[in-house]
PDB file of C-alpha atoms in Angstrom:
ATOM      1  CA  MET A  12      28.329  20.284  17.449  1.00  0.00           C
ATOM      2  CA  GLY A  13      25.835  21.333  20.068  1.00  0.00           C
ATOM      3  CA  LYS A  14      23.102  18.930  21.063  1.00  0.00           C
ATOM      4  CA  ALA A  15      20.294  21.482  18.508  1.00  0.00           C
ATOM      5  CA  ALA A  16      22.779  21.673  15.590  1.00  0.00           C
ATOM      6  CA  MET A  17      23.023  17.287  15.671  1.00  0.00           C
ATOM      7  CA  ALA A  18      19.284  16.991  16.000  1.00  0.00           C
ATOM      8  CA  ALA A  19      18.822  19.211  12.772  1.00  0.00           C
ATOM      9  CA  LEU A  20      21.403  17.551  11.030  1.00  0.00           C
ATOM     10  CA  VAL A  21      20.228  14.125  11.857  1.00  0.00           C
ATOM     11  CA  TRP A  22      16.598  15.595  11.032  1.00  0.00           C
ATOM     12  CA  TRP A  23      17.672  17.958   7.680  1.00  0.00           C
ATOM     13  CA  ALA A  24      19.445  13.969   6.421  1.00  0.00           C
ATOM     14  CA  CYS A  25      16.136  11.767   7.410  1.00  0.00           C
ATOM     15  CA  LEU A  26      14.171  14.153   5.028  1.00  0.00           C
ATOM     16  CA  ALA A  27      16.712  14.192   2.110  1.00  0.00           C
ATOM     17  CA  ALA A  28      16.708  10.518   2.507  1.00  0.00           C
ATOM     18  CA  GLN A  29      12.904  10.550   2.165  1.00  0.00           C
ATOM     19  CA  ALA A  30      12.746  12.919  -0.769  1.00  0.00           C
ATOM     20  CA  ALA A  31      14.650  10.864  -3.146  1.00  0.00           C
ATOM     21  CA  PRO A  32      12.701   8.245  -4.641  1.00  0.00           C
ATOM     22  CA  LEU A  33      14.514   4.140  -4.867  1.00  0.00           C
ATOM     23  CA  ARG A  34      14.276   3.334  -8.986  1.00  0.00           C
ATOM     24  CA  LEU A  35      13.676   0.254 -10.324  1.00  0.00           C
ATOM     25  CA  PRO A  36      14.841  -1.093 -12.966  1.00  0.00           C
ATOM     26  CA  ALA A  37      11.202  -0.839 -15.794  1.00  0.00           C
ATOM     27  CA  GLY A  38      10.442  -4.232 -16.859  1.00  0.00           C
ATOM     28  CA  LYS A  39      10.947  -5.086 -21.030  1.00  0.00           C
ATOM     29  CA  GLU A  40       6.877  -6.042 -21.292  1.00  0.00           C
ATOM     30  CA  PRO A  41       4.385  -3.242 -22.511  1.00  0.00           C
ATOM     31  CA  VAL A  42       3.245  -2.217 -19.141  1.00  0.00           C
ATOM     32  CA  ALA A  43      -0.393  -2.736 -18.162  1.00  0.00           C
ATOM     33  CA  GLN A  44      -2.985   0.600 -17.992  1.00  0.00           C
ATOM     34  CA  GLY A  45      -4.989  -0.802 -15.632  1.00  0.00           C
ATOM     35  CA  GLY A  46      -3.989  -3.359 -11.932  1.00  0.00           C
ATOM     36  CA  SER A  47      -5.697  -5.794 -10.135  1.00  0.00           C
ATOM     37  CA  VAL A  48      -5.222  -7.738  -6.219  1.00  0.00           C
ATOM     38  CA  THR A  49      -6.022 -11.124  -5.850  1.00  0.00           C
ATOM     39  CA  ALA A  50      -6.015 -11.568  -2.364  1.00  0.00           C
ATOM     40  CA  SER A  51      -4.899 -14.884  -0.820  1.00  0.00           C
ATOM     41  CA  ALA A  52      -5.237 -16.378   2.347  1.00  0.00           C
ATOM     42  CA  GLN A  53      -3.965 -13.302   4.647  1.00  0.00           C
ATOM     43  CA  GLY A  54      -2.272 -11.773   2.140  1.00  0.00           C
ATOM     44  CA  ALA A  55      -2.453 -10.110  -1.118  1.00  0.00           C
ATOM     45  CA  LEU A  56      -0.905  -9.947  -4.774  1.00  0.00           C
ATOM     46  CA  ILE A  57      -1.609  -5.698  -5.916  1.00  0.00           C
ATOM     47  CA  ARG A  58      -0.265  -5.401  -9.302  1.00  0.00           C
ATOM     48  CA  TYR A  59      -0.170  -1.590 -11.470  1.00  0.00           C
ATOM     49  CA  ARG A  60       0.976  -1.000 -14.026  1.00  0.00           C
ATOM     50  CA  GLY A  61       4.383  -2.686 -14.000  1.00  0.00           C
ATOM     51  CA  TRP A  62       4.535  -3.177 -10.756  1.00  0.00           C
ATOM     52  CA  LEU A  63       3.996  -6.350  -8.089  1.00  0.00           C
ATOM     53  CA  LEU A  64       3.497  -6.404  -4.499  1.00  0.00           C
ATOM     54  CA  ALA A  65       2.979  -9.212  -2.157  1.00  0.00           C
ATOM     55  CA  VAL A  66       1.468  -7.783   0.998  1.00  0.00           C
ATOM     56  CA  ASP A  67       1.494 -10.058   3.725  1.00  0.00           C
ATOM     57  CA  GLY A  68       3.071 -12.748   2.837  1.00  0.00           C
ATOM     58  CA  ALA A  69       0.640 -13.487  -0.216  1.00  0.00           C
ATOM     59  CA  VAL A  70       3.169 -15.430  -3.356  1.00  0.00           C
ATOM     60  CA  SER A  71       3.348 -15.260  -6.404  1.00  0.00           C
ATOM     61  CA  GLU A  72       4.915 -16.954  -9.565  1.00  0.00           C
ATOM     62  CA  GLU A  73       6.736 -14.110 -10.623  1.00  0.00           C
ATOM     63  CA  ARG A  74       9.231 -12.253  -8.167  1.00  0.00           C
ATOM     64  CA  PRO A  75       7.814  -9.215  -6.875  1.00  0.00           C
ATOM     65  CA  ASP A  76       8.599  -5.443  -6.697  1.00  0.00           C
ATOM     66  CA  VAL A  77       8.093  -5.207  -2.995  1.00  0.00           C
ATOM     67  CA  LEU A  78       7.552  -7.227   0.202  1.00  0.00           C
ATOM     68  CA  LEU A  79       5.180  -5.285   2.306  1.00  0.00           C
ATOM     69  CA  THR A  80       4.074  -6.843   5.788  1.00  0.00           C
ATOM     70  CA  SER A  81       1.610  -5.451   7.693  1.00  0.00           C
ATOM     71  CA  ALA A  82       2.202  -4.162  11.606  1.00  0.00           C
ATOM     72  CA  GLU A  83       1.444  -6.102  14.251  1.00  0.00           C
ATOM     73  CA  ALA A  84       0.737  -4.664  17.692  1.00  0.00           C
ATOM     74  CA  GLY A  85       4.217  -2.791  19.097  1.00  0.00           C
ATOM     75  CA  GLN A  86       5.600  -2.972  15.973  1.00  0.00           C
ATOM     76  CA  VAL A  87       5.759  -1.612  12.613  1.00  0.00           C
ATOM     77  CA  PRO A  88       4.500  -1.945   8.733  1.00  0.00           C
ATOM     78  CA  GLN A  89       8.076  -3.233   7.077  1.00  0.00           C
ATOM     79  CA  LEU A  90       8.655  -2.285   3.597  1.00  0.00           C
ATOM     80  CA  ARG A  91      11.687  -4.890   1.721  1.00  0.00           C
ATOM     81  CA  VAL A  92      12.643  -4.442  -2.703  1.00  0.00           C
ATOM     82  CA  GLY A  93      15.386  -6.589  -2.797  1.00  0.00           C
ATOM     83  CA  ALA A  94      18.100  -7.026  -0.754  1.00  0.00           C
ATOM     84  CA  MET A  95      17.325  -3.415   1.155  1.00  0.00           C
ATOM     85  CA  GLN A  96      14.527  -3.816   4.033  1.00  0.00           C
ATOM     86  CA  ARG A  97      12.816  -0.795   5.979  1.00  0.00           C
ATOM     87  CA  ALA A  98      10.569  -0.101   8.842  1.00  0.00           C
ATOM     88  CA  LEU A  99       7.732   2.650   8.196  1.00  0.00           C
ATOM     89  CA  PRO A 100       6.865   4.353  11.141  1.00  0.00           C
ATOM     90  CA  VAL A 101       3.870   6.016  11.541  1.00  0.00           C
ATOM     91  CA  TRP A 102       3.842   9.577   8.876  1.00  0.00           C
ATOM     92  CA  SER A 103       6.649   8.321   7.544  1.00  0.00           C
ATOM     93  CA  ALA A 104       6.581   7.942   3.965  1.00  0.00           C
ATOM     94  CA  PHE A 105       8.627   5.644   1.343  1.00  0.00           C
ATOM     95  CA  GLU A 106       8.588   6.607  -2.970  1.00  0.00           C
ATOM     96  CA  LEU A 107       9.411   3.920  -5.594  1.00  0.00           C
ATOM     97  CA  VAL A 108       9.969   4.378  -9.168  1.00  0.00           C
ATOM     98  CA  LYS A 109       9.550   2.029 -11.570  1.00  0.00           C
ATOM     99  CA  GLY A 110       9.381   3.209 -15.447  1.00  0.00           C
ATOM    100  CA  SER A 111       7.469   6.025 -15.577  1.00  0.00           C
ATOM    101  CA  THR A 112       5.488   4.968 -12.074  1.00  0.00           C
ATOM    102  CA  ARG A 113       5.789   6.128  -9.426  1.00  0.00           C
ATOM    103  CA  LEU A 114       4.497   4.655  -5.736  1.00  0.00           C
ATOM    104  CA  ARG A 115       4.635   5.947  -2.867  1.00  0.00           C
ATOM    105  CA  ILE A 116       3.957   3.558   0.418  1.00  0.00           C
ATOM    106  CA  THR A 117       3.023   5.886   3.522  1.00  0.00           C
ATOM    107  CA  ALA A 118       2.280   4.374   7.704  1.00  0.00           C
ATOM    108  CA  LEU A 119      -0.833   6.396   8.912  1.00  0.00           C
ATOM    109  CA  PRO A 120      -2.526   5.494  11.939  1.00  0.00           C
ATOM    110  CA  GLY A 121      -4.672   2.524  11.358  1.00  0.00           C
ATOM    111  CA  PRO A 122      -8.616   2.806  13.215  1.00  0.00           C
ATOM    112  CA  ASP A 123      -6.762   1.275  16.522  1.00  0.00           C
ATOM    113  CA  GLU A 124      -3.754   3.211  16.413  1.00  0.00           C
ATOM    114  CA  VAL A 125      -1.259   0.150  14.940  1.00  0.00           C
ATOM    115  CA  ALA A 126      -0.228   1.835  11.400  1.00  0.00           C
ATOM    116  CA  ALA A 127      -2.044   1.202   8.621  1.00  0.00           C
ATOM    117  CA  LEU A 128      -0.260   1.350   5.241  1.00  0.00           C
ATOM    118  CA  LEU A 129      -1.748   3.950   1.915  1.00  0.00           C
ATOM    119  CA  LEU A 130       0.007   2.701  -1.832  1.00  0.00           C
ATOM    120  CA  ASP A 131      -0.599   5.896  -3.089  1.00  0.00           C
ATOM    121  CA  PHE A 132       0.531   4.370  -7.004  1.00  0.00           C
ATOM    122  CA  GLY A 133       1.032   7.405 -10.157  1.00  0.00           C
ATOM    123  CA  ASP A 134       0.140  11.011  -9.823  1.00  0.00           C
ATOM    124  CA  GLY A 135      -3.220  10.236  -7.359  1.00  0.00           C
ATOM    125  CA  ASP A 136      -4.442   7.829  -9.790  1.00  0.00           C
ATOM    126  CA  TYR A 137      -5.383   5.192  -7.656  1.00  0.00           C
ATOM    127  CA  ARG A 138      -4.667   4.530  -4.008  1.00  0.00           C
ATOM    128  CA  ILE A 139      -5.580   1.827  -1.908  1.00  0.00           C
ATOM    129  CA  VAL A 140      -5.202   1.329   1.966  1.00  0.00           C
ATOM    130  CA  ILE A 141      -4.373  -1.633   3.869  1.00  0.00           C
ATOM    131  CA  PRO A 142      -5.385  -1.391   7.731  1.00  0.00           C
ATOM    132  CA  ALA A 143      -3.014  -3.838  10.012  1.00  0.00           C
ATOM    133  CA  THR A 144      -5.996  -5.506  12.229  1.00  0.00           C
ATOM    134  CA  GLY A 145     -10.188  -6.301  11.164  1.00  0.00           C
ATOM    135  CA  ILE A 146     -11.981  -3.665  11.205  1.00  0.00           C
ATOM    136  CA  ALA A 147     -15.576  -4.290  12.233  1.00  0.00           C
ATOM    137  CA  ARG A 148     -18.513  -4.299   9.294  1.00  0.00           C
ATOM    138  CA  PRO A 149     -20.435  -1.008  11.632  1.00  0.00           C
ATOM    139  CA  ALA A 150     -17.199   0.880  10.767  1.00  0.00           C
ATOM    140  CA  TYR A 151     -16.388   0.473   7.173  1.00  0.00           C
ATOM    141  CA  PRO A 152     -18.150   3.896   6.227  1.00  0.00           C
ATOM    142  CA  LEU A 153     -15.306   5.293   8.031  1.00  0.00           C
ATOM    143  CA  LEU A 154     -12.963   4.700   5.742  1.00  0.00           C
ATOM    144  CA  THR A 155     -13.387   6.460   3.630  1.00  0.00           C
ATOM    145  CA  GLN A 156     -13.299   9.573   6.094  1.00  0.00           C
ATOM    146  CA  ARG A 157     -10.505   8.335   7.844  1.00  0.00           C
ATOM    147  CA  PHE A 158      -8.577   7.434   4.903  1.00  0.00           C
ATOM    148  CA  PRO A 159     -10.186  10.306   2.358  1.00  0.00           C
ATOM    149  CA  GLY A 160      -8.433   9.804  -1.211  1.00  0.00           C
ATOM    150  CA  ALA A 161      -8.822   6.088  -0.898  1.00  0.00           C
ATOM    151  CA  ASP A 162      -9.847   3.930  -3.706  1.00  0.00           C
ATOM    152  CA  LEU A 163      -9.913   0.635  -2.002  1.00  0.00           C
ATOM    153  CA  ALA A 164      -9.454  -0.550   1.808  1.00  0.00           C
ATOM    154  CA  LEU A 165      -7.342  -4.406   1.813  1.00  0.00           C
ATOM    155  CA  LEU A 166      -9.216  -6.094   4.753  1.00  0.00           C
ATOM    156  CA  LEU A 167      -8.800  -8.392   7.531  1.00  0.00           C
ATOM    157  CA  HIS A 168     -12.038  -9.884   7.979  1.00  0.00           C
ATOM    158  CA  ASP A 169     -12.339 -13.345   9.995  1.00  0.00           C
ATOM    159  CA  GLY A 170      -8.504 -13.908   9.387  1.00  0.00           C
ATOM    160  CA  ARG A 171      -7.736 -12.885   5.237  1.00  0.00           C
ATOM    161  CA  ARG A 172      -7.718 -10.280   3.629  1.00  0.00           C
ATOM    162  CA  VAL A 173     -10.716  -9.069   1.522  1.00  0.00           C
ATOM    163  CA  MET A 174     -10.693  -5.678  -0.510  1.00  0.00           C
ATOM    164  CA  LEU A 175     -13.931  -3.597  -0.263  1.00  0.00           C
ATOM    165  CA  PRO A 176     -14.177   0.008  -3.289  1.00  0.00           C
ATOM    166  CA  LEU A 177     -14.567   2.478  -0.954  1.00  0.00           C
ATOM    167  CA  GLY A 178     -16.192   5.674  -2.115  1.00  0.00           C
ATOM    168  CA  SER A 179     -18.521   3.850  -4.448  1.00  0.00           C
ATOM    169  CA  GLY A 180     -21.053   3.637  -2.044  1.00  0.00           C
ATOM    170  CA  ARG A 181     -20.923   0.176  -1.906  1.00  0.00           C
ATOM    171  CA  ALA A 182     -20.237  -1.396   0.634  1.00  0.00           C
ATOM    172  CA  HIS A 183     -20.132  -5.273  -0.357  1.00  0.00           C
ATOM    173  CA  VAL A 184     -17.044  -6.721   0.896  1.00  0.00           C
ATOM    174  CA  PHE A 185     -16.118  -9.270  -2.100  1.00  0.00           C
ATOM    175  CA  GLY A 186     -14.718 -12.506   0.510  1.00  0.00           C
ATOM    176  CA  GLU A 187     -16.144 -15.601  -1.349  1.00  0.00           C
ATOM    177  CA  GLU A 188     -14.930 -15.123  -4.941  1.00  0.00           C
ATOM    178  CA  GLN A 189     -11.084 -13.987  -3.825  1.00  0.00           C
ATOM    179  CA  ALA A 190     -10.128 -16.525  -6.389  1.00  0.00           C
ATOM    180  CA  VAL A 191     -10.611 -13.586  -9.581  1.00  0.00           C
ATOM    181  CA  PRO A 192      -8.955 -10.508  -8.842  1.00  0.00           C
ATOM    182  CA  TYR A 193     -10.142  -7.583  -8.156  1.00  0.00           C
ATOM    183  CA  ARG A 194      -9.747  -5.192 -11.277  1.00  0.00           C
ATOM    184  CA  PHE A 195      -9.032  -0.993 -11.500  1.00  0.00           C
ATOM    185  CA  THR A 196      -7.807   1.708 -13.582  1.00  0.00           C
ATOM    186  CA  LYS A 197      -6.775   4.996 -12.852  1.00  0.00           C
ATOM    187  CA  ILE A 198      -9.305   7.394 -10.767  1.00  0.00           C
ATOM    188  CA  LYS A 199      -9.336  10.626 -12.850  1.00  0.00           C
ATOM    189  CA  ARG A 200      -9.661  13.021  -9.445  1.00  0.00           C
TER     190      ARG A 200
END
């Protein structure tokens, strides 16, 4: 087999692997319709329609469905589901399904060329962007241009994660009241 044929076969296998979502068993408890984000130290816990995601080492009393680790300089973000761990290079996506709710995690170029993560719940129900490094306050309005369709940014500010609702016209960062979860609902597009 020639090099071109081998490259085409590898490319097709990678596409096929990305196309098939990983299915997780649905929980037995009723599924809440909305979601919440709770920031803790450098990480955050994200809940949405039966999903529990732990970002950057956030600790939960419950076992998270997904563990996400942001990229560091020269590294790519990491995704862990159960025993499976996967690197997410820029422009790669990984799709999961739990019950009837889909979650697509995409690594995108961040503002400083370190990969950012975009979490897309449902069929565009709600989108959260997680830049890997801090962003200066004057650049906050540029997030909606760089990540169109994102509803919330989980920013790294003074060494901890803070929440910034996008597209609302508000430039308020939720920093002091981090013990209170930020609640959100499906966005009609």
